[in-house]
Amino acid sequence: MKSSSAQLQLSMTQYFGLQIMVFGAISFYLYPYFVIHATGHGFWIPILIWMPLSLAGSWLFSRMLALHQGEDAFSIVKRELGWTGIVLFILPLIWFMWRSMVVMISAHMEIISMAILPTTPAWVIAGVIWIAVFLASGGIGSIVRTGMIFLLVSFPISLALTLLGLSNVEFSLGKPWLHTTGDFLFNRKFYASSCIWTGYLYMAASGKFTKTPGKLWKPYIAASVCFFPLILGTVYLPVLTFGAEMSRNLTLPYISKMDSIYHYWLVIENLTAVFISSAMLYVILTLALLLHMIVAALRVIFRGWNDRWLYVIVGAATYASTLYVPSWDWIEKAVEWDSPFHLYLMYLFPLAVIVKSLFSERKKSHP
């Protein structure tokens, strides 16, 4: 498995597909809630602000990976910063990725329980992590191949549901469209909404499978542009259907929006179930990527450990933790608490490694 992984080369199209899946996994549940609560109008403005900021972060991340082609970000950090880098960046990134998995699974457990399977025990729904463990244990090649299949199913469904959602909206509910007071800048939920733009962090483990790691920001930009209409839809479809005030009182605005769609000609009556089922494909793929990242990071720290056992241990720890998540409120708070943390990893992590590399090169050229 290791030798085949070493020879594997991923195309920019495949990185694009993986990034689309990551966007899909974190766009539809908490993100609309954070944006709608961050401001009273002009929701597209806080959405748009994070987009160029994330593009800058993805460029930094690509530059960091280009320092040592063929190595993952964790090996580069250890090479450039030693154990200081492991403590300051790799361990926090492991913690963040693990927390992201717990939040993601817990959120979708709540969604599935509330919308389609109210009598199903939580321990059964949380078992989705084992599907991701099986997928991740096959290596990045297995993840990519499965991701491309999932993409062909989930993305068209998401796009179709977004277009269907436009059929019963009232555009006057979105006014004022251009006016903003900048109130969101002082709201913690605005910074929590940056969680959707952390997707390029998955490059940390998979960026070594390209001959041009310095160009990995390009598929991220392409995926951001392609998924941007759906991101807008997650926020504006509930607002243009229920109004901003009522949308704030909904725990899951986008799910409620799906419930409101009805057309006599639709063969499938329960569009919410269709949406949740397709969203789970995004989630499974993203969980597999996160598991792959965590194991790749642990491998740098604990050399010689068996990969398959690491996948099982991380999967078991995640599964057990999701069963102890107390409430939906905890899930919302967890994302808010992690906001400074993931911003630190999005920007300071790659920047510190790049700066250290530049200083090292200057010392070599000017002894």
Phi, psi and omega in degrees: 000321183292320181292320178293325178293323182293328182275347184294136174235127180261141177275164177296330176296321179292320175297322177300314180297318178298319181293323175301316180296322178295317176302316182296329183288334186240011185265331198261348184253291184273332186303312179300322179300314183294316183292316182295328178274349182281332182208168182263345182195173181059047186296334181293337182291308175297331176295313185290330182300317184288337185297305179295329177296320179289327177296321177296319179296320179293326177295316177300317181296320178296319179297321178297315181294332180286348181298321181221089183300138179091000177243150176278170185298329183289320176294322179295318179298315180296321180293316186277324187241352178066210182292338174297316178294324178298315181290318186279333187234312185291313179297315175299324180292321175300314179299316181296316180295319179295316177299321179298320179295316180298315179296316183297313180294317181297318180296316181286334171299315179296317181298313181295319180295321183283326191261319188229333184229067186293337182261358181282129180299148181299325183294336177284313182295321180295345180296355176301335180298330182286333173295317179294322178298315179299317181293315183292327182294343176280356179094175184295330178297317178296319180296314182295313181298316178294321180299320180294324177292314178301321182298319180295337179267309191283320184293315176300323178295315179299317180295317180296318180294324177296316179294321177297325180295339179286349187285339182231040179258159176238106188294338178295339180289346180271358181286150353284138184281323188256340185280139173209146177261356184075017182298333183295336180296340180253016182246128182298332183290333174297317180287329175294330181291349177292350181303330182291338185262010180275003189303330184291351177297339179296340178297341183306321181260331186261353183292344181281352184266030175224151178280346182231068182298335179292348180255011183292344177291338182292311176296333176293316178298314181299317179293322178298316180294316181293323183271350184302318177300324178289325176296315175300320181297324180298330181267312189280331179298315175296318182296317182283353177259313185253345188091156184296317184296313180293324179298327178293335180274357180265132178295319181232083185303318184289323177296319178297324177297317179299323179295335185274350183279127177213131172221134185298335185274353180288129178290322181265121182279320185268084179291334178298317179296321178296315180299312182296321179296317178290325178296328179294333175294317174303314185295314181300316181296317181292321176300319178297319177297317179296319177298317178300320179294314182298315180294321177298321178291317180295328181295328178291325182277315183247078182292141178095348178287146180287128183300316184297322177292324177297319177299317181294317181296313180294318178298317180295319179296321179292314180302312181296321183293322181296332181286346180254007175292121190286324187196169175296325179300323178296321180299314179298314181295324181299318179293320178297315180297328183277355184304307179299328183295310183284335173293323175300317181285327182293325188241310185290325179303299181292326182296318181297318180293318180296315180298316179299320179295319179297318178296321180295320179293322178295322179295324179290323182278340178232075182292000000 
